[in-house]
Tab-separated table of C-alpha atoms in Angstrom:
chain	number	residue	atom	x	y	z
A	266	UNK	CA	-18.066	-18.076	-3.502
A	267	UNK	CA	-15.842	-17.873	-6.564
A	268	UNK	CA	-12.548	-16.701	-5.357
A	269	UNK	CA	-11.186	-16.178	-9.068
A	270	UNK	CA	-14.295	-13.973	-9.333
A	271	UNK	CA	-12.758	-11.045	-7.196
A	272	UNK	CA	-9.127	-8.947	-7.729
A	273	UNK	CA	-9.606	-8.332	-3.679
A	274	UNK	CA	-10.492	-10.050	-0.556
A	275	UNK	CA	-11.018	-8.319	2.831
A	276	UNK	CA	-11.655	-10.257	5.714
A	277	UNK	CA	-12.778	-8.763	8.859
A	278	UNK	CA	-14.852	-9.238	11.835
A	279	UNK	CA	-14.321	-8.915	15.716
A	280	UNK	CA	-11.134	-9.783	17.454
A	281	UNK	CA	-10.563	-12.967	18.272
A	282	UNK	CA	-13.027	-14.895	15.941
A	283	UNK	CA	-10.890	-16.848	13.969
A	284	UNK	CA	-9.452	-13.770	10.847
A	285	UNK	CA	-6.442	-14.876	10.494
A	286	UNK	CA	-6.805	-19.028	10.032
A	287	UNK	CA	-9.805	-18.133	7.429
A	288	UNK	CA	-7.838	-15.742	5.385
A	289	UNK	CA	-4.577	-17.430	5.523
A	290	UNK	CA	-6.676	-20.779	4.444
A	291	UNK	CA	-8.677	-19.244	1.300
A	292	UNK	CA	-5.905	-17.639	0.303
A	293	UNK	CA	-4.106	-21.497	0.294
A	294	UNK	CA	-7.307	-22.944	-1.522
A	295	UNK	CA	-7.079	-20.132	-4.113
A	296	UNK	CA	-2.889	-21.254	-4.482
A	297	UNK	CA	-3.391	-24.758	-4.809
A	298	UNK	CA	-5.910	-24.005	-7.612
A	299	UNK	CA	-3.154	-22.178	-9.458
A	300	UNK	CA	-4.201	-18.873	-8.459
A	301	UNK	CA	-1.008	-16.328	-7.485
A	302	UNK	CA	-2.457	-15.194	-4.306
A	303	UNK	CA	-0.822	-12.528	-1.870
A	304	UNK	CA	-2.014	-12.025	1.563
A	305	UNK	CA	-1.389	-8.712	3.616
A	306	UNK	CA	-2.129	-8.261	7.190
A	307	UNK	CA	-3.128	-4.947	8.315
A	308	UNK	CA	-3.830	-5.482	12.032
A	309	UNK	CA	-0.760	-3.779	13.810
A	310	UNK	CA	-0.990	-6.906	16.397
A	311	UNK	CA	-0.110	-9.543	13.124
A	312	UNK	CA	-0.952	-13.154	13.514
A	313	UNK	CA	-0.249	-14.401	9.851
A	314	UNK	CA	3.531	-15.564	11.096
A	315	UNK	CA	1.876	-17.770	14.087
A	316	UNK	CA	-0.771	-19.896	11.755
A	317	UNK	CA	1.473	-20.146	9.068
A	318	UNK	CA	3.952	-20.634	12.111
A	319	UNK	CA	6.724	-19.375	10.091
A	320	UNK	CA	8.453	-15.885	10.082
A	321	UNK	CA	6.791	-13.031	7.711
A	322	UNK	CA	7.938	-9.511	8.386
A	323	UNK	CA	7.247	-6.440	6.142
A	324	UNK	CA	8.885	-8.044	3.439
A	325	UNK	CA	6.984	-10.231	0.807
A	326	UNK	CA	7.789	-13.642	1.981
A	327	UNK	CA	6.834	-17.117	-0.520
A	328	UNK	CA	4.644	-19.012	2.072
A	329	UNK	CA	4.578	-21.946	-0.712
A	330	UNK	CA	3.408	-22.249	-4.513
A	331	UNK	CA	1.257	-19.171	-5.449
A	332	UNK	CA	1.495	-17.692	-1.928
A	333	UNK	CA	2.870	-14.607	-0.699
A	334	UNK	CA	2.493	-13.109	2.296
A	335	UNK	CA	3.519	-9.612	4.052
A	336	UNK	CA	3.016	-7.956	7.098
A	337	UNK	CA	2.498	-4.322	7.097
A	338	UNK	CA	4.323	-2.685	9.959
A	339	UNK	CA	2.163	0.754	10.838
A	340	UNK	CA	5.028	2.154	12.773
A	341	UNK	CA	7.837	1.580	9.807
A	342	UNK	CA	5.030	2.779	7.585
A	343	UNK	CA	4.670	6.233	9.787
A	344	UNK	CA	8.443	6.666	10.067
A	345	UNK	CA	8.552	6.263	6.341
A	346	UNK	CA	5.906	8.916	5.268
A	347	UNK	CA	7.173	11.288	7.871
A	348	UNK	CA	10.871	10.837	6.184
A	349	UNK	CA	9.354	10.982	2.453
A	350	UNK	CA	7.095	14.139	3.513
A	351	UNK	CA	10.126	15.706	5.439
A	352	UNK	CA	12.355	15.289	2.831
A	353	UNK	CA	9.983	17.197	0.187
A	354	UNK	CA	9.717	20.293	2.569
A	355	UNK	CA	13.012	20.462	2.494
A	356	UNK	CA	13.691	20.943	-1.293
A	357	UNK	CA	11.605	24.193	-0.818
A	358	UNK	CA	12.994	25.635	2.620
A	359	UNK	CA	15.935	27.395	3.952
A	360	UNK	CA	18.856	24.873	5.408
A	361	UNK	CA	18.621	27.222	8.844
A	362	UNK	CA	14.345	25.853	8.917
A	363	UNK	CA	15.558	22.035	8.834
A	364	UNK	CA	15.953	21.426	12.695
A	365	UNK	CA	12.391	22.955	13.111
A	366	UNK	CA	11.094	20.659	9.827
A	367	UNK	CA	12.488	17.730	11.636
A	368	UNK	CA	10.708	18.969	14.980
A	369	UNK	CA	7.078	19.028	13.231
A	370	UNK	CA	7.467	16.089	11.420
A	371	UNK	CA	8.274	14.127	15.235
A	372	UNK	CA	5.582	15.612	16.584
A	373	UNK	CA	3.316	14.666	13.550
A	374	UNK	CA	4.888	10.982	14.130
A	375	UNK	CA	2.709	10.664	17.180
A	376	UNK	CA	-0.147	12.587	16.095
A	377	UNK	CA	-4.185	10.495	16.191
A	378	UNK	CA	-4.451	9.220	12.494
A	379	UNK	CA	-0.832	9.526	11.769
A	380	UNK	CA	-0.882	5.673	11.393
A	381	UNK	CA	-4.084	5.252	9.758
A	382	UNK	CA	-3.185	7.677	6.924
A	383	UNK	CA	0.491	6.120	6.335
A	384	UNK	CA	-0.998	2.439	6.834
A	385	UNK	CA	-3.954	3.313	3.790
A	386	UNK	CA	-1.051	4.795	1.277
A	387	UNK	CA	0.680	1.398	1.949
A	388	UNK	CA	-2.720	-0.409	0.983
A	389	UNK	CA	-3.353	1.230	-2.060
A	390	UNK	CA	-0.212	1.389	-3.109
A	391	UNK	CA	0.008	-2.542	-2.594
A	392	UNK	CA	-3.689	-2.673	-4.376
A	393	UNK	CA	-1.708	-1.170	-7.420
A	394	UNK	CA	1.063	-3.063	-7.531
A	395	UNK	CA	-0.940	-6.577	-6.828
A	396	UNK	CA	-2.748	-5.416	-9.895
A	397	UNK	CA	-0.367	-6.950	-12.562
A	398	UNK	CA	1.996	-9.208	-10.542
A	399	UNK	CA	-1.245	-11.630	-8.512
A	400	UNK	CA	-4.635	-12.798	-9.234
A	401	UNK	CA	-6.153	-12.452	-5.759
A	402	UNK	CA	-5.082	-10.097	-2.712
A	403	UNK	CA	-6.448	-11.006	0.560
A	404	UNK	CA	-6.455	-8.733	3.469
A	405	UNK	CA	-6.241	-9.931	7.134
A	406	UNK	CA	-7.468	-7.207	8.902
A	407	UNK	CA	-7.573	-5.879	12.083
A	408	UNK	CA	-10.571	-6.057	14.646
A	409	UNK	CA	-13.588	-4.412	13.255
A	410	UNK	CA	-13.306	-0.659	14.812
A	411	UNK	CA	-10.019	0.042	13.202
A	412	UNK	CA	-10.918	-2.014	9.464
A	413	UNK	CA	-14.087	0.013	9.494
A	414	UNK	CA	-11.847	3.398	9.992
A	415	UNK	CA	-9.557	2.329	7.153
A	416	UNK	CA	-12.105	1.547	4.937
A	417	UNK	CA	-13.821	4.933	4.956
A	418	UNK	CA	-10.726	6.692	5.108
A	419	UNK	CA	-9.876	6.594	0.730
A	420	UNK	CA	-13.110	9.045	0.714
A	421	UNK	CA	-11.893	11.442	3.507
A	422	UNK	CA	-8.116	11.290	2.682
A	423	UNK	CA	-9.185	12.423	-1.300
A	424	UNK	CA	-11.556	14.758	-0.086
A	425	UNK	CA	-8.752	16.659	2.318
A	426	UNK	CA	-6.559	16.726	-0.530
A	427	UNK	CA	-9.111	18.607	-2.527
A	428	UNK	CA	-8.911	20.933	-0.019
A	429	UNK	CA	-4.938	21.360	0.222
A	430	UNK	CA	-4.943	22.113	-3.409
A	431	UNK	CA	-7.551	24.423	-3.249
A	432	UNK	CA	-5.549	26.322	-0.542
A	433	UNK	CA	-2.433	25.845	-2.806
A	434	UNK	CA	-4.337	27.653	-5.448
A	435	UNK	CA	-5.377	30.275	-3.441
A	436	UNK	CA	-1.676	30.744	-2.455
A	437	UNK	CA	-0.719	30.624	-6.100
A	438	UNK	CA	-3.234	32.963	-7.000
A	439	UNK	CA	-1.958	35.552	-4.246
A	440	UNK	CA	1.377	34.994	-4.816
A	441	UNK	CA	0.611	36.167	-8.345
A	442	UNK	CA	-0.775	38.864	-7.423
A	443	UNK	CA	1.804	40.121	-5.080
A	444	UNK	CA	4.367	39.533	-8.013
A	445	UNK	CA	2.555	42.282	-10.010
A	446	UNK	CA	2.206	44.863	-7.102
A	447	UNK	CA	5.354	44.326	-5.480
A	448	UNK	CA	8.938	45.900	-7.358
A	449	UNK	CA	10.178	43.295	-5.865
A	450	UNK	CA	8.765	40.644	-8.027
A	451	UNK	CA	10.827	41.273	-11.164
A	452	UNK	CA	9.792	45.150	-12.204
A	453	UNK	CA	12.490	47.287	-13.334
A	454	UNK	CA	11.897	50.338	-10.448
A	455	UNK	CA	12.648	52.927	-12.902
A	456	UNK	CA	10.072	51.503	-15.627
A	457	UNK	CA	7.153	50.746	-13.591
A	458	UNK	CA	4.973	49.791	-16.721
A	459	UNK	CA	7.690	47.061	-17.070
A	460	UNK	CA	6.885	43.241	-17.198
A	461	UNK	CA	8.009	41.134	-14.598
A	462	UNK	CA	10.854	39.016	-15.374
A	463	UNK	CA	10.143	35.211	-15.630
A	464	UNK	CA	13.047	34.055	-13.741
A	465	UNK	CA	12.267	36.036	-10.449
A	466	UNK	CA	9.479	33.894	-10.011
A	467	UNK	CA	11.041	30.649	-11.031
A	468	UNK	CA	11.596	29.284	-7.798
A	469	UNK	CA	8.153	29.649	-6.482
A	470	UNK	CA	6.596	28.474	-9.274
A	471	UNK	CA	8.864	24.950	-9.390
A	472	UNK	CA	7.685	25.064	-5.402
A	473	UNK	CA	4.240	25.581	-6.417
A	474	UNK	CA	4.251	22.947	-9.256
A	475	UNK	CA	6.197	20.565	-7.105
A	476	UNK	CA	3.429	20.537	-3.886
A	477	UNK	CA	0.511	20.520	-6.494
A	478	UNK	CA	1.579	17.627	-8.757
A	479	UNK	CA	2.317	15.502	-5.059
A	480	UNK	CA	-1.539	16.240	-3.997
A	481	UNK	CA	-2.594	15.401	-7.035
A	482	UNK	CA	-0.966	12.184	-7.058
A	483	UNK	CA	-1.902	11.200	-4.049
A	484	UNK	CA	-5.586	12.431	-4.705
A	485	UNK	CA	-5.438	9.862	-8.041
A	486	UNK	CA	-4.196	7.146	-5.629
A	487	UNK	CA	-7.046	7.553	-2.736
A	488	UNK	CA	-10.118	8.310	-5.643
A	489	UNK	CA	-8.593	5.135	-7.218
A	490	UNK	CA	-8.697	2.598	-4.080
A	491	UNK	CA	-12.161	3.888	-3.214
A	492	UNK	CA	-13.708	3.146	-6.397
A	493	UNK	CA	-11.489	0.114	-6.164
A	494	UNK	CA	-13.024	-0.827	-2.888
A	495	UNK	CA	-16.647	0.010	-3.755
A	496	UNK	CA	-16.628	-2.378	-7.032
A	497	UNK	CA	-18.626	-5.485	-6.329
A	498	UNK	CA	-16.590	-6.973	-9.289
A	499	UNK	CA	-13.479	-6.085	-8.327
A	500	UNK	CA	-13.756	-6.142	-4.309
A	501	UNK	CA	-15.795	-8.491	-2.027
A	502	UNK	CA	-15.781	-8.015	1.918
A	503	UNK	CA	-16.043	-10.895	4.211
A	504	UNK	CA	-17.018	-10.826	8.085
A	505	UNK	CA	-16.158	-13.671	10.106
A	506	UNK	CA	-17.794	-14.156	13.463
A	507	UNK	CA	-18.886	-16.805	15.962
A	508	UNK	CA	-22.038	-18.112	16.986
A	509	UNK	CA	-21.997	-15.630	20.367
A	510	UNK	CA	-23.840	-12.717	21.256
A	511	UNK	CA	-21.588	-9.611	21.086
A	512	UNK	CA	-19.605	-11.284	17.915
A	513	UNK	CA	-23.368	-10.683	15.992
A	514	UNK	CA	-24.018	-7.505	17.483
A	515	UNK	CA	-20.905	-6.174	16.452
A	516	UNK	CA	-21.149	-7.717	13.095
A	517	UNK	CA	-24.715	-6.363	12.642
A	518	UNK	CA	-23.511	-2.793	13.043
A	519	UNK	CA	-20.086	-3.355	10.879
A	520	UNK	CA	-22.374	-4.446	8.068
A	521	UNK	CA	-24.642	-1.544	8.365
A	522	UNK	CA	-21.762	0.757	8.485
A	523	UNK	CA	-20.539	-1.162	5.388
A	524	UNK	CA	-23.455	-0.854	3.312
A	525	UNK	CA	-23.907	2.507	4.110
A	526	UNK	CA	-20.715	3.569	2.478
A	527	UNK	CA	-21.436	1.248	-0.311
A	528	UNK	CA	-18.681	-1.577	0.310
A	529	UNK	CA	-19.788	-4.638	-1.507
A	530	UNK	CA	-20.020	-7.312	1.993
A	531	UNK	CA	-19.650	-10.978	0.026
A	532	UNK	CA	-21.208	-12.740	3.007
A	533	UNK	CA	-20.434	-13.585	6.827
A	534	UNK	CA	-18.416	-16.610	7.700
A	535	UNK	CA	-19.822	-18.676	10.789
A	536	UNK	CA	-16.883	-19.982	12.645
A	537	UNK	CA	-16.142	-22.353	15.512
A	538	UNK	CA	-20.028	-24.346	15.364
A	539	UNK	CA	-19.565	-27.213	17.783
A	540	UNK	CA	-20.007	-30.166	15.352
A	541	UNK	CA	-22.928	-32.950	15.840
A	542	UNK	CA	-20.410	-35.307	17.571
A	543	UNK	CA	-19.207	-32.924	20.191
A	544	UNK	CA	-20.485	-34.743	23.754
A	545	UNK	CA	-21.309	-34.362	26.985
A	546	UNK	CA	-24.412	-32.444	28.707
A	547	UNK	CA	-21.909	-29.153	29.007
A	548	UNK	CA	-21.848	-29.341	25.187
A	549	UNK	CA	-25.209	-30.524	24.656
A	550	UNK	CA	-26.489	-27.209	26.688
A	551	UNK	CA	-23.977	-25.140	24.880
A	552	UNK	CA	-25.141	-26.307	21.063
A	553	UNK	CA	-28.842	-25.726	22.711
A	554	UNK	CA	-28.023	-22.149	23.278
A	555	UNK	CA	-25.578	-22.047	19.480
A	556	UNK	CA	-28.903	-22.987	17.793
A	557	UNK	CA	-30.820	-19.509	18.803
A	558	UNK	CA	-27.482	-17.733	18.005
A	559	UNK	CA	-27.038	-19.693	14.265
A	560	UNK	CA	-30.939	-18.916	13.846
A	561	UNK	CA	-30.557	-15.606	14.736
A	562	UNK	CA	-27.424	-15.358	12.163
A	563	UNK	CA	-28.856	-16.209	9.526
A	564	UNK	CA	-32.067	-13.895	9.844
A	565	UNK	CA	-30.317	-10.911	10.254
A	566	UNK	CA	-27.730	-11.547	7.542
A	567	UNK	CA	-30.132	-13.247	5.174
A	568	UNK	CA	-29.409	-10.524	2.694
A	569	UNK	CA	-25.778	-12.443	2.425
A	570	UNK	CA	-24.511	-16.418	1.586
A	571	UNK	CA	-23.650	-17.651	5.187
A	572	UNK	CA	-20.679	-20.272	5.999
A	573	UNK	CA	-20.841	-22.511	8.219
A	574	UNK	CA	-17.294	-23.645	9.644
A	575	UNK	CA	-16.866	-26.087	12.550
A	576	UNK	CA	-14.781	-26.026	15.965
A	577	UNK	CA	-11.936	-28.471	15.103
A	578	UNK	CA	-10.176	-30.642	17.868
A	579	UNK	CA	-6.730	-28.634	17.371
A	580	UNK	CA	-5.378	-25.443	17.119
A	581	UNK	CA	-5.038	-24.701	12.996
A	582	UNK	CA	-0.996	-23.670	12.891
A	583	UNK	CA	1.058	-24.839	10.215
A	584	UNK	CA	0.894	-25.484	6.677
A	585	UNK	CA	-0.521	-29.153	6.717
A	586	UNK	CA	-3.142	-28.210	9.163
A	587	UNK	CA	-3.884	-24.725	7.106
A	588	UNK	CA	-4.118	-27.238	3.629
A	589	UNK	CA	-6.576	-29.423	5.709
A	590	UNK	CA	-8.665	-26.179	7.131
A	591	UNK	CA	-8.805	-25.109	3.402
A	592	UNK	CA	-10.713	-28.428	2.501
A	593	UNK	CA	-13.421	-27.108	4.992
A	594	UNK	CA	-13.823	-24.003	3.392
A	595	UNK	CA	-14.343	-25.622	0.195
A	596	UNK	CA	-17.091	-28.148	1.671
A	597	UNK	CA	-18.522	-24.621	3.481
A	598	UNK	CA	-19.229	-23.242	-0.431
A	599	UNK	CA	-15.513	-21.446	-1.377
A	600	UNK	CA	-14.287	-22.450	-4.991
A	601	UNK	CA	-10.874	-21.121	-6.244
């Protein structure tokens, strides 16, 4: 794989496989090759800090040359869009309806898919901004349930915005109406055949312009990162698993989900193979039993390039040891 060929990287697979070291080391191939690389973790329980075994954080932090690395923090991210969505009620609403604003919006702090929704704006407003400042973004994400949720969520997210500002036109329309019918709305009482006077309805119609041009906005921003996500040139989506039963069951149904929502998979990392010199009869059964697993890999994902990556004597944690893991990749087929 040509990692200068993709704008985006997503690496996923089952928990525990081995995300983290194989993102964090193509995205230190792709630096060392003069590529300006920044790598984001999305899983809530981040690792990135351990391999690189320095401290990350939600701010962008230089790892070395090229490299930059953040941690997305779902809960700051929730607290943020409750405070940003808070504070635009607010513009349109009566001071003495604040303390029951502020009561929603905790309530909608702890809501199911509170996080998900505030974690996505973060990712495609970080897909927008990587745009002109990196040549690669990689993505370590979380275990496959949640990635697979996040990924389909762009489609749903625009799609429940086109129904908000349908509603809002409804509203508007009704609103209108009222204006006209009501003497209330601007009519002079006396001269019923009267227009109504523009700046009655000022105020609702800075309201109404207000909520629509936020949707729409944020509409733009979803319909963008899904078409993003869905361009094989742009966007390439990498499973990582090991040579185990329930890692290739659940990374047989992740890639049907995936192809059934038209993400563009780029192929399926095979991690942690015991290597030829591994000894012993406990090994020797245990590669015995690998082979059927490896064979079985590769003929349900034959429809994608496999890598093969091998169990290494040490923990990978640490710069050095990620440069030296990044060699690997590029022996397993990766090319900055």
């Amino acid at each position: 794989m040509l990692l200068s060929d993709k704008k985006v990287l997503l690496i996923g697979g089952k928990g525990g496989v081995g995300k983290t070291t194989v993102s964090s080391a193509l995205a230190v191939l792709a630096a060392r090759q003069g590529k300006k690389v920044l790598l984001v973790s999305t899983d809530p329980a981040h690792s990135l800090a351990d391999v690189f075994d320095m401290k990350i954080g939600d701010k962008k932090t230089v790892m070395r040359e090229n490299l930059t690395a953040l941690e997305i923090d779902p809960d700051h991210e929730v607290k943020a869009h409750i405070e940003r969505v808070s504070s635009q009620m607010k513009r349109f609403t009566n001071p003495d309806l604040f303390p029951e604003i502020e009561r929603q919006m905790r309530l909608t702090q702890q809501s199911p898919g509170a996080q998900e929704a505030a974690l996505l704006e973060r990712i495609c407003n970080v897909i927008d901004e990587a745009e002109k400042d990196y040549d690669l973004l990689i993505f370590d994400t979380a275990p496959t349930g949640h990635t697979l949720r996040l990924l389909t969520l762009p489609e749903a997210m625009a799609a429940w915005t086109q129904g908000m500002l349908r509603s809002q036109k409804r509203s508007e329309d009704f609103d209108s109406v009222l204006e006209h019918l009501s003497p209330k709305a601007g009519k002079d009482i006396n001269n019923p055949m009267a227009d109504p006077q523009d700046n009655a309805s000022d105020g609702m119609s800075d309201r109404t312009k207000a909520i629509t041009e936020q949707l729409l906005t944020r509409q733009r921003l979803f319909q963008r990162t899904r078409r993003l996500l869905q361009d094989s040139s742009y966007t390439s989506i990498l499973f990582v698993l090991t040579p185990e039963r329930l890692p290739i069951q659940e990374t047989d149904r992740a890639l049907q989900s995936l192809t059934a929502e038209k993400l563009p998979v780029g192929g399926v990392v095979i991690n942690r193979i015991l290597p030829e010199q591994a000894d012993g009869s406990f090994l020797a059964k245990r590669r015995l039993q690998e082979k059927t697993y490896i064979e079985d890999i590769h003929k349900r994902f034959k429809a994608w390039r496999n890598y093969s990556l091998y169990l290494l004597e040490e923990d990978v944690q640490g710069l050095d040891a990620l440069e030296a893991f990044a060699n690997n990749l590029e022996q397993a087929g990766f090319s900055a």
